[in-house]
Short mmCIF file of C-alpha atoms and ligand atoms in Angstrom, two decimals:
data_model
loop_
_atom_site.label_atom_id
_atom_site.label_comp_id
_atom_site.label_asym_id
_atom_site.label_seq_id
_atom_site.Cartn_x
_atom_site.Cartn_y
_atom_site.Cartn_z
CA UNK A 67 109.11 104.09 106.74
CA UNK A 68 110.14 101.86 103.73
CA UNK A 69 113.76 102.95 103.60
CA UNK A 70 114.32 101.38 106.95
CA UNK A 71 113.28 97.97 105.60
CA UNK A 72 115.32 97.86 102.41
CA UNK A 73 118.03 95.17 102.30
CA UNK A 74 116.98 94.39 105.69
CA UNK A 75 117.95 91.49 107.97
CA UNK A 76 116.85 90.72 111.57
CA UNK A 77 117.66 87.76 113.42
CA UNK A 78 116.53 88.62 116.99
CA UNK A 79 112.88 88.63 116.56
CA UNK A 80 110.75 87.37 119.46
CA UNK A 81 109.16 84.96 116.87
CA UNK A 82 112.50 83.20 116.78
CA UNK A 83 112.84 83.20 112.93
CA UNK A 84 115.35 85.14 110.72
CA UNK A 85 113.44 87.88 108.93
CA UNK A 86 115.02 89.10 105.27
CA UNK A 87 113.95 91.59 102.92
CA UNK A 88 115.75 91.19 99.56
CA UNK A 89 114.41 94.59 97.91
CA UNK A 90 117.13 97.13 98.03
CA UNK A 91 115.25 100.11 96.26
CA UNK A 92 112.09 101.63 96.27
CA UNK A 93 111.45 104.78 94.19
CA UNK A 94 107.90 106.18 94.26
CA UNK A 95 108.32 109.54 92.63
CA UNK A 96 107.52 111.56 89.50
CA UNK A 97 110.68 111.12 87.60
CA UNK A 98 111.15 107.43 88.63
CA UNK A 99 111.38 106.19 85.18
CA UNK A 100 113.73 108.98 84.25
CA UNK A 101 116.04 107.88 87.02
CA UNK A 102 116.06 104.14 85.87
CA UNK A 103 119.46 104.31 84.41
CA UNK A 104 120.86 105.68 87.69
CA UNK A 105 119.03 103.14 89.74
CA UNK A 106 120.45 100.34 87.43
CA UNK A 107 123.91 101.71 87.98
CA UNK A 108 123.26 102.06 91.61
CA UNK A 109 122.13 98.49 91.78
CA UNK A 110 125.33 97.41 89.92
CA UNK A 111 123.26 95.57 87.23
CA UNK A 112 124.78 94.06 84.14
CA UNK A 113 124.73 95.84 80.85
CA UNK A 114 121.96 93.50 79.27
CA UNK A 115 118.70 93.24 80.10
CA UNK A 116 115.09 92.33 79.07
CA UNK A 117 111.98 94.65 79.47
CA UNK A 118 108.59 92.82 79.58
CA UNK A 119 105.09 94.56 79.10
CA UNK A 120 102.03 93.61 77.54
CA UNK A 121 99.84 95.28 74.93
CA UNK A 122 98.48 97.91 77.39
CA UNK A 123 101.47 98.63 79.69
CA UNK A 124 103.73 99.25 76.57
CA UNK A 125 101.78 102.35 76.01
CA UNK A 126 101.36 103.30 79.50
CA UNK A 127 105.00 103.20 80.24
CA UNK A 128 106.71 100.40 78.46
CA UNK A 129 108.04 102.25 75.35
CA UNK A 130 109.43 105.05 77.57
CA UNK A 131 111.11 102.75 79.89
CA UNK A 132 112.97 101.00 77.11
CA UNK A 133 114.01 104.38 75.38
CA UNK A 134 115.10 105.62 78.72
CA UNK A 135 117.44 102.41 79.55
CA UNK A 136 118.69 102.00 75.94
CA UNK A 137 119.57 105.74 75.89
CA UNK A 138 121.94 105.19 78.96
CA UNK A 139 123.98 102.60 76.87
CA UNK A 140 122.27 99.26 77.92
CA UNK A 141 121.18 96.59 75.63
CA UNK A 142 117.58 95.75 75.93
CA UNK A 143 115.49 93.19 74.66
CA UNK A 144 111.95 94.47 74.58
CA UNK A 145 109.32 91.66 75.14
CA UNK A 146 105.36 91.98 74.69
CA UNK A 147 103.64 89.28 76.32
CA UNK A 148 100.52 88.14 74.03
CA UNK A 149 96.90 88.53 75.28
CA UNK A 150 95.71 85.09 76.41
CA UNK A 151 93.17 83.55 73.75
CA UNK A 152 89.60 84.42 74.42
CA UNK A 153 90.52 86.56 77.54
CA UNK A 154 91.64 89.90 75.98
CA UNK A 155 94.72 90.35 78.32
CA UNK A 156 97.61 88.08 79.50
CA UNK A 157 97.27 85.56 82.58
CA UNK A 158 99.74 84.51 84.80
CA UNK A 159 99.87 80.75 83.96
CA UNK A 160 102.52 78.16 83.39
CA UNK A 161 102.04 78.30 79.58
CA UNK A 162 102.59 82.08 79.95
CA UNK A 163 106.08 81.30 81.57
CA UNK A 164 106.99 78.91 79.00
CA UNK A 165 106.35 81.59 76.22
CA UNK A 166 108.57 84.12 77.92
CA UNK A 167 111.08 81.45 78.67
CA UNK A 168 111.38 80.44 74.62
CA UNK A 169 111.70 84.08 73.71
CA UNK A 170 113.83 85.51 76.61
CA UNK A 171 117.35 86.07 75.39
CA UNK A 172 120.41 85.40 77.84
CA UNK A 173 120.21 88.79 80.05
CA UNK A 174 121.53 89.97 83.29
CA UNK A 175 118.20 91.18 84.63
CA UNK A 176 114.34 91.49 83.69
CA UNK A 177 112.38 94.41 84.46
CA UNK A 178 108.62 94.17 84.50
CA UNK A 179 106.61 97.05 83.38
CA UNK A 180 102.79 96.23 84.44
CA UNK A 181 100.82 95.16 87.24
CA UNK A 182 100.06 91.70 88.99
CA UNK A 183 100.13 89.49 85.93
CA UNK A 184 103.35 91.02 84.29
CA UNK A 185 105.01 91.47 87.84
CA UNK A 186 104.48 87.69 88.78
CA UNK A 187 105.49 86.22 85.41
CA UNK A 188 108.78 88.35 85.59
CA UNK A 189 109.17 87.13 89.06
CA UNK A 190 108.86 83.36 88.11
CA UNK A 191 110.94 83.66 85.08
CA UNK A 192 113.67 85.68 86.69
CA UNK A 193 113.69 83.31 89.63
CA UNK A 194 113.78 80.15 87.46
CA UNK A 195 116.66 81.87 85.66
CA UNK A 196 118.44 82.85 88.75
CA UNK A 197 118.64 86.74 87.53
CA UNK A 198 117.46 89.68 89.35
CA UNK A 199 114.36 91.53 88.45
CA UNK A 200 112.85 94.90 89.10
CA UNK A 201 109.28 96.34 88.39
CA UNK A 202 108.05 99.64 87.14
CA UNK A 203 104.50 99.49 88.83
CA UNK A 204 101.79 100.79 86.46
CA UNK A 205 98.79 100.40 88.74
CA UNK A 206 98.15 99.93 92.54
CA UNK A 207 96.07 96.96 91.88
CA UNK A 208 97.45 94.12 94.40
CA UNK A 209 99.77 93.61 97.32
CA UNK A 210 101.98 90.97 95.67
CA UNK A 211 104.68 93.43 94.02
CA UNK A 212 107.11 92.86 96.84
CA UNK A 213 106.20 89.45 98.18
CA UNK A 214 108.48 86.51 97.56
CA UNK A 215 105.66 84.25 96.18
CA UNK A 216 103.56 84.41 92.83
CA UNK A 217 99.83 83.37 92.27
CA UNK A 218 99.94 81.23 89.05
CA UNK A 219 97.53 79.11 87.27
CA UNK A 220 98.38 75.76 86.56
CA UNK A 221 96.03 73.01 84.89
CA UNK A 222 92.93 75.21 86.13
CA UNK A 223 93.77 75.68 89.77
CA UNK A 224 95.49 79.06 91.05
CA UNK A 225 98.58 78.07 93.15
CA UNK A 226 101.00 79.70 95.29
CA UNK A 227 104.54 79.27 94.12
CA UNK A 228 107.65 80.39 96.09
CA UNK A 229 109.92 82.59 93.97
CA UNK A 230 111.99 85.88 95.09
CA UNK A 231 111.65 89.40 95.99
CA UNK A 232 112.35 92.20 93.43
CA UNK A 233 115.61 94.00 93.54
CA UNK A 234 113.77 97.31 93.10
CA UNK A 235 110.31 98.73 92.66
CA UNK A 236 109.50 102.04 90.55
CA UNK A 237 106.24 103.90 90.41
CA UNK A 238 105.24 107.25 89.13
CA UNK A 239 102.13 108.65 91.03
CA UNK A 240 100.88 110.54 87.84
CA UNK A 241 100.79 106.75 85.87
CA UNK A 242 99.19 105.11 89.05
CA UNK A 243 96.45 108.02 89.04
CA UNK A 244 95.45 107.29 85.42
CA UNK A 245 95.13 103.55 85.92
CA UNK A 246 91.64 102.34 85.41
CA UNK A 247 89.31 102.76 88.28
CA UNK A 248 88.85 98.76 88.78
CA UNK A 249 92.58 98.32 89.28
CA UNK A 250 92.82 100.91 92.21
CA UNK A 251 89.59 99.59 93.76
CA UNK A 252 91.27 96.00 93.69
CA UNK A 253 94.56 97.44 95.28
CA UNK A 254 92.46 99.00 97.96
CA UNK A 255 90.27 95.95 98.46
CA UNK A 256 93.48 93.69 98.69
CA UNK A 257 94.73 96.05 101.37
CA UNK A 258 91.68 96.59 103.44
CA UNK A 259 91.30 92.89 104.09
CA UNK A 260 94.47 93.18 106.35
CA UNK A 261 92.11 93.53 109.62
CA UNK A 262 90.43 90.48 108.96
CA UNK A 263 93.19 88.37 107.56
CA UNK A 264 95.56 89.39 110.56
CA UNK A 265 92.82 88.48 113.00
CA UNK A 266 92.66 84.95 111.30
CA UNK A 267 96.03 84.67 112.00
CA UNK A 268 95.68 85.53 115.72
CA UNK A 269 92.95 82.98 115.88
CA UNK A 270 94.94 80.25 114.20
CA UNK A 271 97.73 80.96 116.62
CA UNK A 272 95.27 80.70 119.53
CA UNK A 273 93.42 77.57 118.11
CA UNK A 274 96.30 75.43 116.55
CA UNK A 275 99.19 77.08 117.81
CA UNK A 276 100.30 78.05 114.41
CA UNK A 277 103.42 80.11 114.07
CA UNK A 278 102.91 83.89 114.55
CA UNK A 279 104.97 87.04 114.35
CA UNK A 280 103.78 90.37 115.25
CA UNK A 281 106.28 92.11 113.17
CA UNK A 282 104.34 92.05 109.87
CA UNK A 283 101.29 93.57 111.36
CA UNK A 284 103.30 96.13 112.96
CA UNK A 285 104.91 97.00 109.59
CA UNK A 286 101.80 97.74 107.75
CA UNK A 287 99.16 98.63 110.58
CA UNK A 288 99.87 102.61 110.60
CA UNK A 289 99.71 102.76 106.72
CA UNK A 290 96.49 100.55 106.40
CA UNK A 291 94.93 102.74 109.22
CA UNK A 292 95.87 105.99 107.26
CA UNK A 293 94.70 104.51 103.89
CA UNK A 294 90.96 104.35 105.60
CA UNK A 295 91.14 108.25 105.75
CA UNK A 296 92.99 108.43 102.51
CA UNK A 297 89.85 107.14 100.42
CA UNK A 298 88.42 110.28 99.44
CA UNK A 299 91.62 111.54 98.11
CA UNK A 300 92.32 108.14 95.98
CA UNK A 301 88.66 108.54 94.73
CA UNK A 302 89.53 111.93 93.22
CA UNK A 303 92.95 110.71 91.91
CA UNK A 304 95.10 112.70 93.93
CA UNK A 305 98.86 111.46 92.69
CA UNK A 306 100.01 111.92 96.38
CA UNK A 307 97.42 109.59 97.78
CA UNK A 308 98.00 107.06 95.00
CA UNK A 309 101.77 107.52 95.90
CA UNK A 310 100.87 106.65 99.47
CA UNK A 311 98.54 103.72 98.45
CA UNK A 312 101.65 102.30 96.55
CA UNK A 313 103.80 102.73 99.54
CA UNK A 314 101.31 100.72 101.49
CA UNK A 315 101.29 98.06 98.89
CA UNK A 316 104.96 97.79 99.07
CA UNK A 317 104.94 97.21 102.91
CA UNK A 318 102.11 94.85 102.63
CA UNK A 319 104.46 92.72 100.34
CA UNK A 320 107.06 92.94 102.62
CA UNK A 321 104.98 91.86 105.73
CA UNK A 322 104.42 88.56 103.75
CA UNK A 323 107.86 88.15 102.67
CA UNK A 324 109.38 88.65 106.40
CA UNK A 325 106.63 86.32 107.64
CA UNK A 326 107.57 83.71 105.10
CA UNK A 327 103.87 83.06 104.72
CA UNK A 328 100.92 85.00 103.48
CA UNK A 329 99.00 84.57 106.51
CA UNK A 330 99.50 88.47 107.57
CA UNK A 331 97.62 89.50 104.60
CA UNK A 332 95.44 86.49 103.76
CA UNK A 333 92.74 84.73 105.57
CA UNK A 334 89.30 83.43 105.05
CA UNK A 335 88.45 86.37 102.79
CA UNK A 336 91.07 85.06 100.51
CA UNK A 337 89.60 81.53 100.68
CA UNK A 338 86.18 83.05 99.60
CA UNK A 339 87.80 84.80 96.58
CA UNK A 340 89.91 81.84 95.67
CA UNK A 341 86.54 79.61 95.47
CA UNK A 342 84.67 81.95 93.38
CA UNK A 343 87.75 81.97 90.96
CA UNK A 344 87.72 78.39 90.86
CA UNK A 345 84.32 77.99 90.18
CA UNK A 346 84.51 80.42 87.47
CA UNK A 347 87.85 78.92 86.03
CA UNK A 348 85.92 75.54 86.01
CA UNK A 349 83.21 76.98 83.57
CA UNK A 350 84.57 79.65 81.73
CA UNK A 351 88.53 79.48 81.97
CA UNK A 352 88.41 83.20 83.20
CA UNK A 353 88.71 84.72 86.47
CA UNK A 354 85.79 86.48 87.63
CA UNK A 355 86.75 89.86 88.75
CA UNK A 356 90.09 91.04 89.91
CA UNK A 357 91.89 89.66 92.87
CA UNK A 358 91.63 92.64 95.25
CA UNK A 359 88.02 93.50 94.23
CA UNK A 360 86.82 90.00 95.42
CA UNK A 361 88.94 90.07 98.42
CA UNK A 362 87.49 93.62 99.47
CA UNK A 363 83.88 92.06 99.08
CA UNK A 364 84.85 88.81 100.91
CA UNK A 365 86.48 90.93 103.86
CA UNK A 366 83.19 92.72 104.31
CA UNK A 367 81.65 89.21 104.85
CA UNK A 368 84.26 87.63 107.29
CA UNK A 369 84.05 91.08 108.88
CA UNK A 370 80.58 90.54 109.73
CA UNK A 371 81.09 87.11 110.86
CA UNK A 372 83.60 88.41 113.35
CA UNK A 373 81.09 91.13 114.52
CA UNK A 374 78.65 88.19 115.37
CA UNK A 375 81.22 86.36 117.04
CA UNK A 376 82.51 89.16 119.33
CA UNK A 377 78.93 89.71 120.36
CA UNK A 378 78.95 86.44 122.28
CA UNK A 379 79.20 86.48 125.84
CA UNK A 380 79.71 82.83 125.88
CA UNK A 381 81.26 80.47 123.46
CA UNK A 382 79.07 77.05 122.98
CA UNK A 383 80.80 73.64 123.39
CA UNK A 384 82.55 72.55 120.01
CA UNK A 385 81.14 69.96 118.20
CA UNK A 386 82.63 66.81 117.06
CA UNK A 387 85.31 67.07 114.14
CA UNK A 388 83.76 66.67 110.73
CA UNK A 389 84.08 64.06 109.18
CA UNK A 390 84.72 62.02 112.21
CA UNK A 391 87.43 59.63 110.98
CA UNK A 392 89.96 60.24 108.18
CA UNK A 393 88.74 57.57 106.00
CA UNK A 394 85.42 59.36 105.44
CA UNK A 395 87.33 62.54 104.33
CA UNK A 396 87.46 61.95 100.38
CA UNK A 397 83.97 61.20 100.10
CA UNK A 398 83.05 64.21 102.41
CA UNK A 399 85.04 66.53 100.29
CA UNK A 400 83.57 65.09 97.20
CA UNK A 401 80.01 65.71 98.19
CA UNK A 402 80.69 69.22 99.13
CA UNK A 403 82.60 70.00 95.86
CA UNK A 404 80.71 68.04 93.19
CA UNK A 405 80.04 71.25 90.92
CA UNK A 406 83.98 71.23 90.63
CA UNK A 407 86.06 69.00 87.86
CA UNK A 408 87.77 65.91 89.61
CA UNK A 409 91.35 67.13 89.15
CA UNK A 410 90.39 70.31 91.21
CA UNK A 411 88.46 68.13 93.88
CA UNK A 412 91.73 66.05 94.12
CA UNK A 413 93.76 69.07 95.19
CA UNK A 414 91.03 69.93 97.62
CA UNK A 415 91.10 66.77 99.28
CA UNK A 416 94.59 67.05 99.88
CA UNK A 417 94.43 70.19 101.48
CA UNK A 418 91.63 69.39 103.57
CA UNK A 419 93.58 66.11 104.71
CA UNK A 420 96.24 68.53 106.01
CA UNK A 421 94.04 70.95 107.77
CA UNK A 422 91.83 67.90 109.15
CA UNK A 423 94.96 66.37 110.71
CA UNK A 424 96.19 69.63 112.23
CA UNK A 425 92.86 70.28 113.82
CA UNK A 426 92.62 66.63 115.33
CA UNK A 427 95.92 67.06 116.86
CA UNK A 428 94.94 70.27 118.83
CA UNK A 429 91.46 68.98 120.05
CA UNK A 430 92.40 69.42 123.57
CA UNK A 431 93.05 72.99 123.01
CA UNK A 432 89.70 73.49 121.02
CA UNK A 433 87.78 71.89 123.82
CA UNK A 434 89.38 74.41 126.29
CA UNK A 435 88.35 77.47 124.30
CA UNK A 436 84.95 78.14 125.69
CA UNK A 437 86.48 78.48 129.22
CA UNK A 438 88.85 81.21 128.13
CA UNK A 439 86.53 82.94 125.73
CA UNK A 440 86.89 86.27 127.19
CA UNK A 441 90.40 86.37 126.83
CA UNK A 442 90.40 85.07 123.35
CA UNK A 443 87.66 87.20 122.50
CA UNK A 444 89.74 90.45 123.54
CA UNK A 445 92.53 89.24 121.41
CA UNK A 446 90.18 89.13 118.41
CA UNK A 447 88.56 92.27 119.07
CA UNK A 448 91.80 94.09 119.22
CA UNK A 449 93.20 92.68 115.94
CA UNK A 450 90.15 93.61 114.15
CA UNK A 451 89.20 97.07 115.46
CA UNK A 452 89.08 98.53 112.08
CA UNK A 453 86.36 95.92 110.73
CA UNK A 454 83.42 98.36 110.51
CA UNK A 455 85.53 100.70 108.20
CA UNK A 456 85.90 98.36 105.25
CA UNK A 457 82.66 98.54 103.65
CA UNK A 458 82.24 102.49 104.10
CA UNK A 459 85.68 102.98 102.58
CA UNK A 460 85.09 100.57 99.59
CA UNK A 461 81.61 102.26 99.07
CA UNK A 462 83.13 105.86 99.06
CA UNK A 463 85.58 104.57 96.26
CA UNK A 464 82.18 103.46 94.28
CA UNK A 465 83.98 99.81 94.33
CA UNK A 466 81.89 96.83 94.36
CA UNK A 467 80.51 95.61 97.86
CA UNK A 468 78.28 92.74 97.44
CA UNK A 469 78.97 89.41 95.85
CA UNK A 470 76.10 90.22 93.04
CA UNK A 471 78.02 93.19 91.97
CA UNK A 472 80.85 90.78 90.51
CA UNK A 473 78.24 88.27 89.04
CA UNK A 474 78.34 85.91 92.09
CA UNK A 475 74.74 85.07 92.79
CA UNK A 476 73.26 84.59 96.20
CA UNK A 477 73.26 80.69 96.13
CA UNK A 478 76.99 80.69 95.04
CA UNK A 479 77.78 83.12 97.82
CA UNK A 480 76.04 81.02 100.34
CA UNK A 481 77.76 77.90 99.12
CA UNK A 482 81.22 79.36 99.09
CA UNK A 483 80.81 80.85 102.52
CA UNK A 484 79.85 77.06 103.66
CA UNK A 485 82.70 75.34 101.83
CA UNK A 486 85.40 77.42 100.68
CA UNK A 487 87.48 76.62 103.95
CA UNK A 488 88.21 73.07 102.62
CA UNK A 489 90.14 74.49 99.78
CA UNK A 490 93.46 75.38 101.79
CA UNK A 491 95.17 74.20 104.84
CA UNK A 492 94.71 77.87 106.07
CA UNK A 493 92.94 78.20 109.33
CA UNK A 494 90.26 81.03 109.66
CA UNK A 495 87.18 82.35 110.93
CA UNK A 496 85.27 79.98 108.86
CA UNK A 497 86.66 76.84 110.47
CA UNK A 498 86.23 78.39 113.84
CA UNK A 499 82.70 79.17 113.40
CA UNK A 500 81.77 75.76 111.57
CA UNK A 501 83.38 73.68 114.56
CA UNK A 502 81.26 75.83 116.96
CA UNK A 503 78.09 75.11 115.14
CA UNK A 504 77.88 78.89 114.38
CA UNK A 505 78.62 79.01 110.49
CA UNK A 506 75.46 77.62 109.22
CA UNK A 507 73.12 80.04 111.19
CA UNK A 508 75.14 83.06 110.17
CA UNK A 509 75.85 82.68 106.60
CA UNK A 510 72.46 84.01 105.44
CA UNK A 511 72.63 87.02 107.76
CA UNK A 512 75.87 88.10 106.39
CA UNK A 513 74.71 88.31 102.99
CA UNK A 514 71.81 90.69 104.03
ZN1 ZN B 1730 109.40 87.69 113.93
ZN1 ZN B 1731 95.40 89.18 98.14
#
């Protein structure tokens, strides 16, 4: 399945856009690290490279990677990224990028050994240097390995920045199987959000006429479906199941890269997670729980909202857009996010304004939705047919399924459900329900 999409290009898609996947090689096998020299040769990479790892991934695979590549005659700079002070591990931030750039010698390529943070940092630094990068994945903890974007912390706010895809991805199933449980839970959580994020994308297409392509969904559908059945094998750390999980992670990254947007894998559930993170950063300068862990919990909440919505035989008339005019937007946002620092609220105002304008421009479309509710409902039902499977799957892994399990208390969870849709222009079930007056009456219930 993956091989078909390597170095892939398509310019006759129904969506009208050209799709490209830059990754040339994905090697998920017990000998992946041993085969690195062959792979570098195959990819025609230069003789001088750098390997980036942190304190932990150095021991897991970093030293072995450096030895193996050096023994094949390559000149390798080994770079260990320091832990962020007070956090106990590195963080993907603008400051960390500067640390690496200051130390990185002139090299032909960069090889990351690690998971989300190390991969994103190598992706960003190599993109800025215009050199290729590859990654040896040490944990199946998130779906961003093969995407072309990075999530980076800038002045306390997590932002998504454009970068490039890895030229190659390597992973040894035995190493993945020994990753800490919380990293595996996070990877599964990030992937299981797909039925709801995809449904949000369909909703956005129908309500706002947003760009949509069926291909990203088709790319991962079968794998995500199989993942629900693979959870028991993942829970007992079966290396073959971990290898399959990694394949789905690779495909999920491809799905975002070819869409040119994270929409196929990031909807309202991701906004809940980002808002929890923003509150926590503002207080403690540290993330709450792993991204995918939060996303898994958040997906259960948005899936429940979809469940309620799909029970409706008819859709009420939409309420007037809030705030009524753009001049009132700034104070409206400020009042809703008073617990966040000003510079964060400024960013939210900008995003809210973009969404407000987009929704306003489509008001006629929205007014017409109650009349076409049966059709819209069937589109949403199709796309979210696996929604009731998310919670049992995470529970089977013994992964957290409720906000309280990641230190989000009920008042914060309620507040986040009410306001997190403001932080990004991305349209989701949360915007839709709010507009039809359904969010407020339902938020308490979904937390039960
Ligand atoms: Zn397309
Ligand atoms: Zn995600």
